[in-house]
Coordinates of C-alpha atoms in Angstrom, one line a residue:
Chain Z
X96 CA 0.0 0.0 0.0
X97 CA 1.3 3.4 -0.9
X98 CA 1.0 5.4 2.3
X99 CA 2.1 8.6 0.5
X100 CA -1.4 8.6 -0.9
X101 CA -3.8 11.1 0.6
X102 CA -6.7 9.9 2.9
X103 CA -9.1 11.4 0.4
X104 CA -7.5 9.5 -2.5
X105 CA -7.6 6.3 -0.5
X106 CA -11.3 6.7 0.4
X107 CA -12.0 7.4 -3.3
X108 CA -10.1 4.3 -4.4
X109 CA -11.8 2.3 -1.7
X110 CA -15.3 3.4 -2.8
X111 CA -14.6 2.7 -6.5
X112 CA -15.4 -0.5 -8.4
X113 CA -11.8 -1.4 -8.6
X114 CA -11.5 -4.4 -6.2
X115 CA -8.3 -3.1 -4.5
X116 CA -8.1 -1.7 -1.9
X117 CA -10.9 -3.7 -0.4
X118 CA -12.0 -5.1 3.0
X119 CA -8.7 -7.0 3.6
X120 CA -6.8 -3.8 3.1
X121 CA -9.0 -1.9 5.4
X122 CA -8.6 -4.6 8.1
X123 CA -4.8 -4.3 7.9
X124 CA -5.0 -0.5 7.9
X125 CA -7.1 -0.7 11.1
X126 CA -4.2 -2.6 12.6
X127 CA -1.9 0.2 11.7
X128 CA -4.3 2.8 13.2
X129 CA -4.4 0.8 16.5
X130 CA -0.7 0.4 16.8
X131 CA -0.1 4.1 16.0
X132 CA -2.8 5.1 18.6
X133 CA -0.9 2.9 21.1
X134 CA 2.3 4.7 20.3
X135 CA 0.5 8.0 20.9
X136 CA -0.5 6.9 24.4
X137 CA 3.1 5.9 25.1
X138 CA 4.3 9.4 23.9
X139 CA 1.7 11.1 26.1
X140 CA 3.0 9.1 29.1
X141 CA 6.8 9.5 28.5
X142 CA 8.2 12.6 30.2
X143 CA 5.4 13.0 32.7
X144 CA 6.5 13.1 36.3
X145 CA 3.5 11.1 37.5
X146 CA 4.5 8.2 35.2
X147 CA 8.3 8.2 35.7
X148 CA 8.1 4.6 37.1
X149 CA 6.7 3.3 33.8
X150 CA 8.8 5.4 31.4
X151 CA 11.2 2.6 30.5
X152 CA 8.2 0.3 29.8
X153 CA 6.6 2.9 27.6
X154 CA 9.8 3.5 25.7
X155 CA 10.1 -0.2 25.0
X156 CA 6.4 -0.5 24.1
X157 CA 6.6 2.4 21.7
X158 CA 9.5 0.8 19.8
X159 CA 7.6 -2.5 19.6
X160 CA 4.4 -0.8 18.4
X161 CA 6.2 1.1 15.7
X162 CA 7.2 -2.3 14.3
X163 CA 3.6 -3.4 14.3
X164 CA 2.5 -0.2 12.4
X165 CA 5.0 -1.0 9.7
X166 CA 4.0 -4.7 9.6
X167 CA 0.3 -3.8 9.2
X168 CA 1.2 -1.4 6.4
X169 CA 3.2 -4.1 4.6
X170 CA 0.3 -6.5 5.1
X171 CA -2.1 -4.0 3.6
X172 CA 0.1 -3.8 0.6
X173 CA 0.5 -7.6 0.4
X174 CA -3.3 -7.9 0.6
X175 CA -3.8 -5.8 -2.5
X176 CA -1.1 -7.7 -4.3
X177 CA -2.5 -11.1 -3.3
X178 CA -5.9 -10.1 -4.5
X179 CA -4.5 -8.9 -7.8
X180 CA -2.8 -12.2 -8.4
X181 CA -6.2 -14.0 -7.9
X182 CA -7.7 -11.7 -10.5
X183 CA -4.8 -12.4 -12.9
X184 CA -5.2 -16.1 -12.4
X185 CA -8.9 -15.8 -13.4
X186 CA -7.9 -14.0 -16.6
X187 CA -5.7 -16.9 -17.8
X188 CA -6.8 -18.6 -21.0
X189 CA -9.2 -21.6 -20.6
X190 CA -9.6 -23.1 -24.1
X191 CA -7.5 -26.3 -24.0
X192 CA -7.6 -28.9 -21.3
X193 CA -4.0 -28.0 -20.4
X194 CA -4.9 -24.3 -20.2
X195 CA -7.8 -25.1 -18.0
X196 CA -5.6 -27.2 -15.7
X197 CA -3.0 -24.4 -15.5
X198 CA -5.6 -21.8 -14.8
X199 CA -7.3 -23.8 -12.1
X200 CA -3.9 -24.5 -10.4
X201 CA -3.0 -20.8 -10.5
X202 CA -6.4 -19.8 -9.1
X203 CA -6.0 -22.3 -6.3
X204 CA -2.5 -21.2 -5.5
X205 CA -3.2 -17.5 -5.5
X206 CA -6.4 -17.9 -3.4
X207 CA -4.5 -19.8 -0.8
X208 CA -2.0 -16.9 -0.7
X209 CA -4.9 -14.5 -0.5
X210 CA -6.1 -16.4 2.6
X211 CA -2.6 -16.3 4.2
X212 CA -2.3 -12.5 4.3
X213 CA -5.3 -11.8 6.4
X214 CA -4.3 -14.8 8.6
X215 CA -1.1 -12.9 9.3
X216 CA -3.1 -9.8 10.1
X217 CA -5.0 -11.7 12.7
X218 CA -1.7 -13.2 14.2
X219 CA -0.3 -9.7 14.5
X220 CA -3.5 -8.4 16.1
X221 CA -3.2 -11.3 18.6
X222 CA 0.4 -10.2 19.5
X223 CA -0.5 -6.5 19.6
X224 CA -3.4 -6.8 22.1
X225 CA -1.4 -7.6 25.2
X226 CA 0.8 -4.6 24.5
X227 CA -2.2 -2.4 24.2
X228 CA -3.5 -3.9 27.5
X229 CA -0.3 -2.8 29.3
X230 CA -0.6 0.7 27.7
X231 CA -4.2 1.0 28.9
X232 CA -3.3 0.0 32.5
X233 CA 0.1 1.6 33.0
X234 CA -0.1 4.5 30.5
X235 CA -1.4 8.1 30.9
X236 CA -4.9 7.6 32.3
X237 CA -6.1 10.8 30.6
X238 CA -5.6 8.8 27.4
X239 CA -7.4 5.8 28.6
X240 CA -10.1 6.3 26.0
X241 CA -7.5 6.4 23.3
X242 CA -6.0 3.0 24.5
X243 CA -9.6 1.7 24.4
X244 CA -10.2 2.9 20.8
X245 CA -6.9 1.1 19.8
X246 CA -8.2 -2.1 21.4
X247 CA -11.7 -1.8 19.8
X248 CA -10.1 -1.1 16.4
X249 CA -7.7 -4.1 16.8
X250 CA -10.7 -6.3 17.3
X251 CA -12.4 -5.0 14.1
X252 CA -9.1 -5.5 12.2
X253 CA -9.0 -9.1 13.3
X254 CA -12.7 -9.8 12.6
X255 CA -12.4 -8.1 9.2
X256 CA -9.3 -10.1 8.4
X257 CA -11.0 -13.3 9.5
X258 CA -13.9 -12.8 7.0
X259 CA -11.2 -12.5 4.3
X260 CA -9.5 -15.7 5.4
X261 CA -12.9 -17.4 5.4
X262 CA -14.0 -16.2 1.9
X263 CA -10.7 -17.3 0.4
X264 CA -10.7 -20.6 2.2
X265 CA -14.3 -21.2 1.0
X266 CA -13.2 -20.6 -2.6
X267 CA -10.5 -23.3 -2.5
X268 CA -11.1 -26.7 -4.1
X269 CA -8.7 -28.5 -1.9
X270 CA -9.6 -27.2 1.5
X271 CA -7.7 -29.7 3.6
X272 CA -4.4 -28.0 3.0
X273 CA -5.7 -24.8 4.4
X274 CA -7.9 -26.1 7.2
X275 CA -5.1 -25.6 9.7
X276 CA -4.7 -22.0 8.5
X277 CA -8.4 -21.4 9.0
X278 CA -8.6 -23.1 12.4
X279 CA -5.7 -21.1 13.7
X280 CA -7.2 -17.8 12.4
X281 CA -10.5 -18.7 13.9
X282 CA -9.0 -19.5 17.3
X283 CA -6.9 -16.4 17.5
X284 CA -9.8 -14.2 16.3
X285 CA -12.1 -15.7 19.0
X286 CA -9.4 -15.1 21.7
X287 CA -9.0 -11.5 20.5
X288 CA -12.8 -11.0 20.6
X289 CA -13.1 -12.3 24.2
X290 CA -10.1 -10.4 25.5
X291 CA -11.3 -7.2 23.8
X292 CA -14.7 -7.4 25.4
X293 CA -13.1 -8.0 28.8
X294 CA -10.6 -5.1 28.4
X295 CA -13.2 -2.7 27.1
X296 CA -15.5 -3.5 29.9
X297 CA -12.7 -2.9 32.4
X298 CA -11.7 0.4 30.7
X299 CA -15.3 1.7 30.8
X300 CA -15.6 0.9 34.5
X301 CA -12.3 2.7 35.2
X302 CA -13.5 5.8 33.3
X303 CA -16.8 5.7 35.2
X304 CA -14.7 5.6 38.4
X305 CA -16.0 2.2 39.5
Chain R
X144 CA -9.5 16.8 9.4
X145 CA -7.4 17.5 6.3
X146 CA -8.0 14.5 4.1
X147 CA -5.4 15.8 1.6
X148 CA -2.9 14.6 4.2
X149 CA -1.1 11.4 3.3
X150 CA -1.9 8.2 5.2
X151 CA 1.8 8.2 6.3
X152 CA 1.6 11.7 7.6
X153 CA -1.7 10.9 9.4
X154 CA -0.2 7.8 11.1
X155 CA 2.9 9.9 12.1
X156 CA 0.7 12.7 13.6
X157 CA -1.5 10.0 15.3
X158 CA 1.6 8.4 16.9
X159 CA 3.0 11.7 18.1
X160 CA 2.6 13.3 21.5
X161 CA 0.3 15.9 20.1
X162 CA -3.2 15.1 21.4
X163 CA -4.9 15.5 18.0
X164 CA -5.6 13.5 16.1
X165 CA -6.5 11.0 18.8
X166 CA -8.9 8.2 19.5
X167 CA -12.1 10.2 18.7
X168 CA -10.6 11.1 15.3
X169 CA -9.8 7.5 14.6
X170 CA -13.3 6.4 15.5
X171 CA -14.8 8.9 13.1
X172 CA -12.3 7.9 10.4
X173 CA -13.3 4.3 10.9
X174 CA -16.9 5.4 10.1
X175 CA -15.7 6.9 6.9
X176 CA -13.8 3.7 6.0
X177 CA -16.9 1.6 6.6
X178 CA -19.2 3.9 4.5
X179 CA -16.6 3.9 1.6
X180 CA -16.3 0.1 1.7
X181 CA -20.1 0.0 1.5
X182 CA -20.0 2.2 -1.6
X183 CA -17.4 -0.2 -3.1
X184 CA -19.8 -3.1 -2.7
X185 CA -22.6 -1.1 -4.4
X186 CA -20.2 -0.2 -7.2
X187 CA -19.2 -3.9 -7.6
X188 CA -22.9 -4.8 -7.8
X189 CA -24.1 -2.1 -10.2
X190 CA -23.8 -3.1 -13.9
X191 CA -23.7 -6.9 -13.2
X192 CA -26.4 -8.9 -15.0
X193 CA -26.9 -11.2 -12.1
X194 CA -27.8 -8.2 -9.9
X195 CA -30.0 -6.2 -12.3
X196 CA -33.0 -6.4 -10.0
X197 CA -31.2 -4.6 -7.1
X198 CA -29.4 -2.1 -9.3
X199 CA -31.8 0.8 -8.4
X200 CA -31.4 0.0 -4.7
X201 CA -27.6 -0.1 -5.0
X202 CA -27.6 3.3 -6.8
X203 CA -29.7 4.8 -4.0
X204 CA -27.6 3.2 -1.3
X205 CA -24.4 4.4 -2.9
X206 CA -25.6 8.0 -2.9
X207 CA -26.7 7.7 0.8
X208 CA -23.4 6.2 1.9
X209 CA -21.4 8.9 0.1
X210 CA -23.2 11.3 2.4
X211 CA -22.1 9.3 5.4
X212 CA -18.5 9.2 4.3
X213 CA -18.5 13.1 4.2
X214 CA -20.3 13.3 7.5
X215 CA -17.7 11.1 9.3
X216 CA -14.9 13.1 7.8
X217 CA -16.5 16.3 9.1
X218 CA -17.0 14.7 12.5
X219 CA -13.3 13.7 12.5
X220 CA -12.4 17.3 11.9
X221 CA -14.9 18.5 14.5
X222 CA -13.4 16.0 17.0
X223 CA -9.9 17.6 16.6
X224 CA -11.4 21.1 17.0
X225 CA -13.5 20.2 20.0
X226 CA -10.5 18.7 21.7
X227 CA -8.3 21.7 20.9
X228 CA -11.0 24.0 22.5
X229 CA -10.8 21.9 25.7
X230 CA -7.0 22.3 25.7
X231 CA -7.4 26.1 25.1
X232 CA -9.8 26.3 28.0
X233 CA -7.3 24.6 30.4
X234 CA -4.7 27.2 29.4
X235 CA -6.9 30.2 30.5
X236 CA -5.5 32.2 33.4
X237 CA -6.5 31.1 36.9
X238 CA -5.2 33.7 39.2
X239 CA -8.2 35.8 40.3
X240 CA -11.5 34.3 41.5
X241 CA -13.2 35.7 38.4
X242 CA -10.5 34.1 36.1
X243 CA -11.0 30.8 37.9
X244 CA -14.8 31.0 37.4
X245 CA -14.4 31.9 33.7
X246 CA -11.8 29.1 33.1
X247 CA -13.9 26.5 34.9
X248 CA -17.0 27.5 32.8
X249 CA -15.0 27.3 29.6
X250 CA -13.6 23.9 30.5
X251 CA -17.1 22.7 31.3
X252 CA -18.6 24.1 28.1
X253 CA -15.9 22.7 25.8
X254 CA -15.9 19.3 27.5
X255 CA -19.6 19.0 26.8
X256 CA -19.0 19.9 23.2
X257 CA -16.2 17.3 23.1
X258 CA -18.7 14.7 24.3
X259 CA -21.2 15.7 21.7
X260 CA -19.0 15.0 18.7
X261 CA -18.4 11.3 19.4
X262 CA -22.1 11.0 20.3
X263 CA -22.9 12.2 16.8
X264 CA -20.4 9.6 15.4
X265 CA -22.4 6.9 17.2
X266 CA -25.7 8.2 15.9
X267 CA -24.4 8.1 12.4
X268 CA -23.0 4.6 12.9
X269 CA -26.5 3.6 14.1
X270 CA -28.0 5.0 10.9
X271 CA -25.3 3.5 8.6
X272 CA -25.7 -0.1 9.9
X273 CA -29.1 -1.0 8.3
X274 CA -27.8 0.3 5.0
X275 CA -24.7 -2.0 5.3
X276 CA -27.1 -4.8 6.2
X277 CA -29.0 -4.4 2.9
X278 CA -25.7 -4.2 1.0
X279 CA -24.5 -7.4 2.6
X280 CA -27.7 -9.3 1.8
X281 CA -28.6 -7.9 -1.7
X282 CA -25.2 -6.7 -3.0
X283 CA -22.6 -8.7 -4.9
X284 CA -22.0 -11.9 -2.9
X285 CA -18.4 -12.1 -4.0
X286 CA -17.9 -9.0 -1.9
X287 CA -19.7 -10.4 1.2
X288 CA -16.5 -10.3 3.2
X289 CA -16.1 -6.6 2.3
X290 CA -19.6 -5.8 3.5
X291 CA -18.7 -7.7 6.7
X292 CA -15.5 -5.7 7.2
X293 CA -17.6 -2.5 6.8
X294 CA -20.0 -3.8 9.5
X295 CA -17.2 -4.8 11.9
X296 CA -15.4 -1.5 11.5
X297 CA -18.7 0.5 12.1
X298 CA -19.0 -1.3 15.4
X299 CA -15.4 -0.3 16.4
X300 CA -16.1 3.2 15.3
X301 CA -19.2 3.3 17.6
X302 CA -17.4 1.7 20.5
X303 CA -14.4 4.0 20.2
X304 CA -16.7 7.0 20.0
X305 CA -18.6 5.8 23.1
X306 CA -15.3 5.7 25.1
X307 CA -14.8 9.3 24.1
X308 CA -18.3 10.3 25.1
X309 CA -17.8 8.6 28.4
X310 CA -14.4 10.1 29.2
X311 CA -15.6 13.6 28.5
X312 CA -18.9 13.1 30.4
X313 CA -16.8 11.8 33.4
X314 CA -14.8 15.0 33.3
X315 CA -17.9 17.2 33.7
X316 CA -18.8 18.8 37.0
X317 CA -22.4 19.2 36.1
X318 CA -23.2 15.7 34.8
X319 CA -27.0 16.0 34.9
X320 CA -27.2 18.2 31.8
X321 CA -25.2 15.6 29.8
X322 CA -26.7 12.4 31.2
X323 CA -29.3 12.2 28.4
X324 CA -26.5 12.5 25.9
X325 CA -24.6 9.7 27.6
X326 CA -27.6 7.4 28.0
X327 CA -28.6 7.8 24.3
X328 CA -25.0 7.1 23.2
X329 CA -24.9 4.0 25.4
X330 CA -28.2 2.7 24.1
X331 CA -27.3 3.2 20.4
X332 CA -23.8 1.7 21.0
X333 CA -25.3 -1.4 22.6
X334 CA -27.8 -1.7 19.7
X335 CA -25.0 -1.5 17.2
X336 CA -22.9 -4.1 19.1
X337 CA -25.8 -6.5 19.2
X338 CA -26.8 -6.0 15.6
X339 CA -23.2 -6.3 14.5
X340 CA -22.7 -9.6 16.2
X341 CA -25.9 -11.0 14.7
X342 CA -25.0 -9.7 11.2
X343 CA -21.4 -11.0 11.3
X344 CA -22.5 -14.4 12.5
X345 CA -25.0 -14.5 9.6
X346 CA -22.4 -13.4 7.1
X347 CA -19.9 -16.1 8.3
X348 CA -22.5 -18.8 8.0
X349 CA -23.4 -17.6 4.5
X350 CA -19.7 -17.6 3.4
X351 CA -19.3 -21.1 4.9
X352 CA -22.3 -22.1 2.8
X353 CA -24.5 -23.0 5.7

């Protein structure tokens, strides 16, 4: 994904009838938004007297989260490319039996790759969540809502990515090879959903002063 | 929000220790991403023989959703401005009793406004969701995962916005005036969450072919 593109241009391209960027790309972008928001909370904690005892943690977390922002941006780009390869495979000639066989193989291969990218988005969301949890509990409490937004958006990134794993998996002829990929994505996504609900409920109670 | 800004620049500013853009802005941006993704599914349905009978609906929905994209972008901008007004109020002089009174009044007023913007984000998510539901059921079924991502991201936009309503509400001295705002935001957000879970479960079953 070309992040030099303006937000307006991105939204225009997203709205258009060109299939990329699509939902898989948005899911990965949401991951990048979450990680960046987590970095913001670290930055709003670092240098504050009240939070001196967690400053080292916040500096470490900030470095880690910057890596995740980059990863999600790379995955957003990979998602576009993987989808374009599926489209290319569908355009292959299908007149002779050999052509049909080649085309079918290329569709199968590219579809499996298109399922792998969102599966990686989910795996990265799973890794990101505990860092966001620490940020929400130890970071600047004036930014507790920001940490909460990061957590909510991570969950949407994962759920959105899961739908993309699922639709590509469903399009495969030979599902067995990918069933492990699907099962792992489903398990991680369910864990993220459960943990998110718990964390958001805790954050809301904390903001309410309960 | 200046949508002419590049995604990279936005992520950099989001990560920085400047308080805007923050979580409220990301929540509103997520609304814009969802609406744009809905428009994409409309565009991928319009002109397809198989979907001729829903073409008029899709054209109407597309127009409606474009309005929501614009609204969410405006709300993202309003969120930055509202937060900056809160910051400005805190910077007012507080030496004399009169200054203290003025400052305290300005903080109260701007904080209430800062709660109103995310409340509007939630109200717009509540309106958007039924449109996305129609798009997911009647639109191009090859893009069912995209409609699902739009729904998941709408839910995160609403939840993120609710955290921003809540943190601003909690900062108010006179809560009674804003309790209706909070209650309405909470009700709408709970409706969105429930409906999202139902819709996403349906979409997953449909993709699995159940």
